[in-house]
Amino acid sequence: MSKNCLFCKIVKGEIPAAKVFESETVLGFKDINPSAPIHVLFISKTHTNDISELSIDPTALSDLFSSLTEYATTIPELKDGYRLIINKGPRGGQSVFHTHIHLLGGKQMQGF
Ligand code: AMP
Ligand code: ZN
């Protein structure tokens, strides 16, 4: 856990979130400022700053991806597909420095 991290606070229940998925190691919750009809964030409960830090833990990576694909199979609006986005660092548009994957769907995604 990282003391002042927003998403660690969500994991600890100190800040509310609309949870859509939870396991021992992974949490999925709705993005507070959605960019699509379905916009959820998937995180490992263990804090890492960004995807390059998380990448050295293959088990955590695999848990994260299998959790979100499992979640997606339960949502009819995601049956025909969805988009995953990982922002890395300020230049990549990362604003919360607890590694997260955006899952966007429920509409036809276009370009970038
Ligand atoms: P990024 O810009 O990739 O770091 O994404 C951070 C995302 O976190 C943004 O899409 C925000 O809308 C979202 N966000 C920020 N605060 C919260 C919160 N308290 N609950 C849910 N999502 C949040
Ligand atoms: Zn954190």
PDB file of C-alpha atoms and ligand atoms in Angstrom:
ATOM      1  CA  MET A   1       0.000   0.000   0.000  1.00  0.00           C
ATOM      2  CA  SER A   2       1.122   3.504  -0.719  1.00  0.00           C
ATOM      3  CA  LYS A   3      -0.069   6.045   1.820  1.00  0.00           C
ATOM      4  CA  ASN A   4      -1.267   8.875  -0.369  1.00  0.00           C
ATOM      5  CA  CYS A   5      -2.324   6.827  -3.363  1.00  0.00           C
ATOM      6  CA  LEU A   6      -5.935   7.382  -4.452  1.00  0.00           C
ATOM      7  CA  PHE A   7      -6.449   3.837  -5.727  1.00  0.00           C
ATOM      8  CA  CYS A   8      -4.859   2.285  -2.604  1.00  0.00           C
ATOM      9  CA  LYS A   9      -7.447   4.287  -0.644  1.00  0.00           C
ATOM     10  CA  ILE A  10     -10.180   2.727  -2.796  1.00  0.00           C
ATOM     11  CA  VAL A  11      -8.700  -0.738  -2.106  1.00  0.00           C
ATOM     12  CA  LYS A  12      -8.723   0.012   1.633  1.00  0.00           C
ATOM     13  CA  GLY A  13     -12.314   1.328   1.460  1.00  0.00           C
ATOM     14  CA  GLU A  14     -11.262   4.826   2.553  1.00  0.00           C
ATOM     15  CA  ILE A  15     -12.710   6.311  -0.647  1.00  0.00           C
ATOM     16  CA  PRO A  16     -15.913   4.926  -2.173  1.00  0.00           C
ATOM     17  CA  ALA A  17     -15.967   3.372  -5.631  1.00  0.00           C
ATOM     18  CA  ALA A  18     -18.557   1.593  -7.740  1.00  0.00           C
ATOM     19  CA  LYS A  19     -16.971  -1.858  -7.720  1.00  0.00           C
ATOM     20  CA  VAL A  20     -17.725  -4.196 -10.600  1.00  0.00           C
ATOM     21  CA  PHE A  21     -15.231  -6.971  -9.835  1.00  0.00           C
ATOM     22  CA  GLU A  22     -13.287  -8.070  -6.810  1.00  0.00           C
ATOM     23  CA  SER A  23     -10.959 -10.966  -6.080  1.00  0.00           C
ATOM     24  CA  GLU A  24      -8.221 -11.456  -3.521  1.00  0.00           C
ATOM     25  CA  THR A  25      -5.734  -9.625  -5.710  1.00  0.00           C
ATOM     26  CA  VAL A  26      -7.696  -7.522  -8.215  1.00  0.00           C
ATOM     27  CA  LEU A  27     -10.313  -4.783  -8.092  1.00  0.00           C
ATOM     28  CA  GLY A  28     -12.444  -3.425 -10.938  1.00  0.00           C
ATOM     29  CA  PHE A  29     -14.477  -0.228 -10.496  1.00  0.00           C
ATOM     30  CA  LYS A  30     -16.260   2.359 -12.619  1.00  0.00           C
ATOM     31  CA  ASP A  31     -14.227   5.324 -13.814  1.00  0.00           C
ATOM     32  CA  ILE A  32     -15.573   8.478 -12.164  1.00  0.00           C
ATOM     33  CA  ASN A  33     -15.354  10.389 -15.452  1.00  0.00           C
ATOM     34  CA  PRO A  34     -16.399   7.847 -18.089  1.00  0.00           C
ATOM     35  CA  SER A  35     -15.318   8.168 -21.721  1.00  0.00           C
ATOM     36  CA  ALA A  36     -17.697   5.452 -22.942  1.00  0.00           C
ATOM     37  CA  PRO A  37     -20.985   3.848 -21.803  1.00  0.00           C
ATOM     38  CA  ILE A  38     -18.858   1.236 -20.041  1.00  0.00           C
ATOM     39  CA  HIS A  39     -15.614   2.576 -18.608  1.00  0.00           C
ATOM     40  CA  VAL A  40     -14.074   0.611 -15.776  1.00  0.00           C
ATOM     41  CA  LEU A  41     -10.599   0.503 -14.286  1.00  0.00           C
ATOM     42  CA  PHE A  42      -8.863  -2.714 -13.268  1.00  0.00           C
ATOM     43  CA  ILE A  43      -6.072  -2.608 -10.716  1.00  0.00           C
ATOM     44  CA  SER A  44      -3.938  -5.004  -8.728  1.00  0.00           C
ATOM     45  CA  LYS A  45      -4.620  -4.434  -5.038  1.00  0.00           C
ATOM     46  CA  THR A  46      -0.876  -4.298  -4.472  1.00  0.00           C
ATOM     47  CA  HIS A  47       0.551  -0.892  -5.286  1.00  0.00           C
ATOM     48  CA  THR A  48       2.851  -0.343  -8.262  1.00  0.00           C
ATOM     49  CA  ASN A  49       3.369   3.060  -9.861  1.00  0.00           C
ATOM     50  CA  ASP A  50       3.030   2.082 -13.489  1.00  0.00           C
ATOM     51  CA  ILE A  51       2.938  -0.740 -16.003  1.00  0.00           C
ATOM     52  CA  SER A  52       6.726  -1.034 -16.181  1.00  0.00           C
ATOM     53  CA  GLU A  53       6.807  -1.778 -12.432  1.00  0.00           C
ATOM     54  CA  LEU A  54       3.916  -4.210 -12.642  1.00  0.00           C
ATOM     55  CA  SER A  55       5.487  -6.008 -15.604  1.00  0.00           C
ATOM     56  CA  ILE A  56       8.170  -7.598 -13.457  1.00  0.00           C
ATOM     57  CA  ASP A  57       5.450  -9.595 -11.662  1.00  0.00           C
ATOM     58  CA  PRO A  58       4.047 -12.063 -14.224  1.00  0.00           C
ATOM     59  CA  THR A  59       1.514 -13.483 -11.740  1.00  0.00           C
ATOM     60  CA  ALA A  60       0.059 -10.037 -10.981  1.00  0.00           C
ATOM     61  CA  LEU A  61      -0.071  -9.219 -14.702  1.00  0.00           C
ATOM     62  CA  SER A  62      -1.803 -12.444 -15.534  1.00  0.00           C
ATOM     63  CA  ASP A  63      -4.287 -12.037 -12.648  1.00  0.00           C
ATOM     64  CA  LEU A  64      -5.131  -8.545 -13.831  1.00  0.00           C
ATOM     65  CA  PHE A  65      -5.737  -9.513 -17.458  1.00  0.00           C
ATOM     66  CA  SER A  66      -7.612 -12.710 -16.668  1.00  0.00           C
ATOM     67  CA  SER A  67      -9.845 -10.796 -14.228  1.00  0.00           C
ATOM     68  CA  LEU A  68     -10.855  -8.181 -16.740  1.00  0.00           C
ATOM     69  CA  THR A  69     -11.458 -10.677 -19.512  1.00  0.00           C
ATOM     70  CA  GLU A  70     -13.541 -12.760 -17.085  1.00  0.00           C
ATOM     71  CA  TYR A  71     -15.548  -9.640 -16.157  1.00  0.00           C
ATOM     72  CA  ALA A  72     -16.026  -8.752 -19.835  1.00  0.00           C
ATOM     73  CA  THR A  73     -17.532 -12.141 -20.624  1.00  0.00           C
ATOM     74  CA  THR A  74     -20.322 -11.422 -18.085  1.00  0.00           C
ATOM     75  CA  ILE A  75     -21.399  -8.138 -19.740  1.00  0.00           C
ATOM     76  CA  PRO A  76     -23.589  -8.558 -22.862  1.00  0.00           C
ATOM     77  CA  GLU A  77     -22.628  -5.087 -24.195  1.00  0.00           C
ATOM     78  CA  LEU A  78     -18.996  -6.216 -24.330  1.00  0.00           C
ATOM     79  CA  LYS A  79     -19.685  -9.420 -26.238  1.00  0.00           C
ATOM     80  CA  ASP A  80     -18.585  -7.946 -29.574  1.00  0.00           C
ATOM     81  CA  GLY A  81     -15.486  -6.309 -28.156  1.00  0.00           C
ATOM     82  CA  TYR A  82     -13.992  -3.558 -26.105  1.00  0.00           C
ATOM     83  CA  ARG A  83     -10.851  -1.459 -25.821  1.00  0.00           C
ATOM     84  CA  LEU A  84      -8.095  -1.651 -23.230  1.00  0.00           C
ATOM     85  CA  ILE A  85      -5.852   1.344 -22.528  1.00  0.00           C
ATOM     86  CA  ILE A  86      -2.826   1.621 -20.259  1.00  0.00           C
ATOM     87  CA  ASN A  87      -1.341   5.085 -19.845  1.00  0.00           C
ATOM     88  CA  LYS A  88       2.297   5.119 -18.720  1.00  0.00           C
ATOM     89  CA  GLY A  89       3.874   8.257 -17.280  1.00  0.00           C
ATOM     90  CA  PRO A  90       2.941  11.926 -17.714  1.00  0.00           C
ATOM     91  CA  ARG A  91       3.661  11.921 -21.443  1.00  0.00           C
ATOM     92  CA  GLY A  92       1.398   8.894 -21.838  1.00  0.00           C
ATOM     93  CA  GLY A  93      -1.414  10.701 -20.066  1.00  0.00           C
ATOM     94  CA  GLN A  94      -1.155   8.844 -16.757  1.00  0.00           C
ATOM     95  CA  SER A  95      -2.674  10.927 -13.965  1.00  0.00           C
ATOM     96  CA  VAL A  96      -3.105   8.338 -11.188  1.00  0.00           C
ATOM     97  CA  PHE A  97       0.155   6.603 -10.332  1.00  0.00           C
ATOM     98  CA  HIS A  98      -1.264   3.260  -9.293  1.00  0.00           C
ATOM     99  CA  THR A  99      -1.122   0.964 -12.318  1.00  0.00           C
ATOM    100  CA  HIS A 100      -4.524   0.567 -13.950  1.00  0.00           C
ATOM    101  CA  ILE A 101      -6.069  -0.717 -17.135  1.00  0.00           C
ATOM    102  CA  HIS A 102      -8.969   1.190 -18.666  1.00  0.00           C
ATOM    103  CA  LEU A 103     -11.667  -1.050 -20.154  1.00  0.00           C
ATOM    104  CA  LEU A 104     -13.914   0.906 -22.521  1.00  0.00           C
ATOM    105  CA  GLY A 105     -16.918  -0.364 -24.408  1.00  0.00           C
ATOM    106  CA  GLY A 106     -20.615  -0.333 -25.012  1.00  0.00           C
ATOM    107  CA  LYS A 107     -20.218   1.708 -28.205  1.00  0.00           C
ATOM    108  CA  GLN A 108     -18.270   1.445 -31.462  1.00  0.00           C
ATOM    109  CA  MET A 109     -14.730   2.573 -30.647  1.00  0.00           C
ATOM    110  CA  GLN A 110     -13.005   4.716 -33.296  1.00  0.00           C
ATOM    111  CA  GLY A 111      -9.374   5.703 -33.974  1.00  0.00           C
ATOM    112  CA  PHE A 112      -7.473   7.086 -31.009  1.00  0.00           C
TER     113      PHE A 112
HETATM  114  P1  AMP B   1      -5.068   7.843 -16.123  1.00  0.00           P
HETATM  115  O1  AMP B   1      -5.250   9.206 -16.710  1.00  0.00           O
HETATM  116  O2  AMP B   1      -4.797   6.767 -17.113  1.00  0.00           O
HETATM  117  O3  AMP B   1      -4.103   7.839 -14.967  1.00  0.00           O
HETATM  118  O4  AMP B   1      -6.508   7.449 -15.554  1.00  0.00           O
HETATM  119  C1  AMP B   1      -6.945   7.792 -14.285  1.00  0.00           C
HETATM  120  C2  AMP B   1      -8.427   7.628 -14.318  1.00  0.00           C
HETATM  121  O5  AMP B   1      -8.886   7.579 -12.977  1.00  0.00           O
HETATM  122  C3  AMP B   1      -9.192   8.772 -15.006  1.00  0.00           C
HETATM  123  O6  AMP B   1      -9.926   8.249 -16.124  1.00  0.00           O
HETATM  124  C4  AMP B   1     -10.097   9.314 -13.907  1.00  0.00           C
HETATM  125  O7  AMP B   1     -11.372   9.691 -14.380  1.00  0.00           O
HETATM  126  C5  AMP B   1     -10.173   8.144 -12.944  1.00  0.00           C
HETATM  127  N1  AMP B   1     -10.438   8.490 -11.555  1.00  0.00           N
HETATM  128  C6  AMP B   1      -9.875   9.476 -10.817  1.00  0.00           C
HETATM  129  N2  AMP B   1     -10.350   9.467  -9.564  1.00  0.00           N
HETATM  130  C7  AMP B   1     -11.233   8.441  -9.497  1.00  0.00           C
HETATM  131  C8  AMP B   1     -12.074   7.905  -8.473  1.00  0.00           C
HETATM  132  N3  AMP B   1     -12.094   8.429  -7.222  1.00  0.00           N
HETATM  133  N4  AMP B   1     -12.869   6.851  -8.764  1.00  0.00           N
HETATM  134  C9  AMP B   1     -12.871   6.327 -10.006  1.00  0.00           C
HETATM  135  N5  AMP B   1     -12.090   6.764 -11.016  1.00  0.00           N
HETATM  136  C10 AMP B   1     -11.299   7.814 -10.770  1.00  0.00           C
HETATM  137 ZN    ZN B   2      -1.700   2.638  -4.911  1.00  0.00          ZN
END
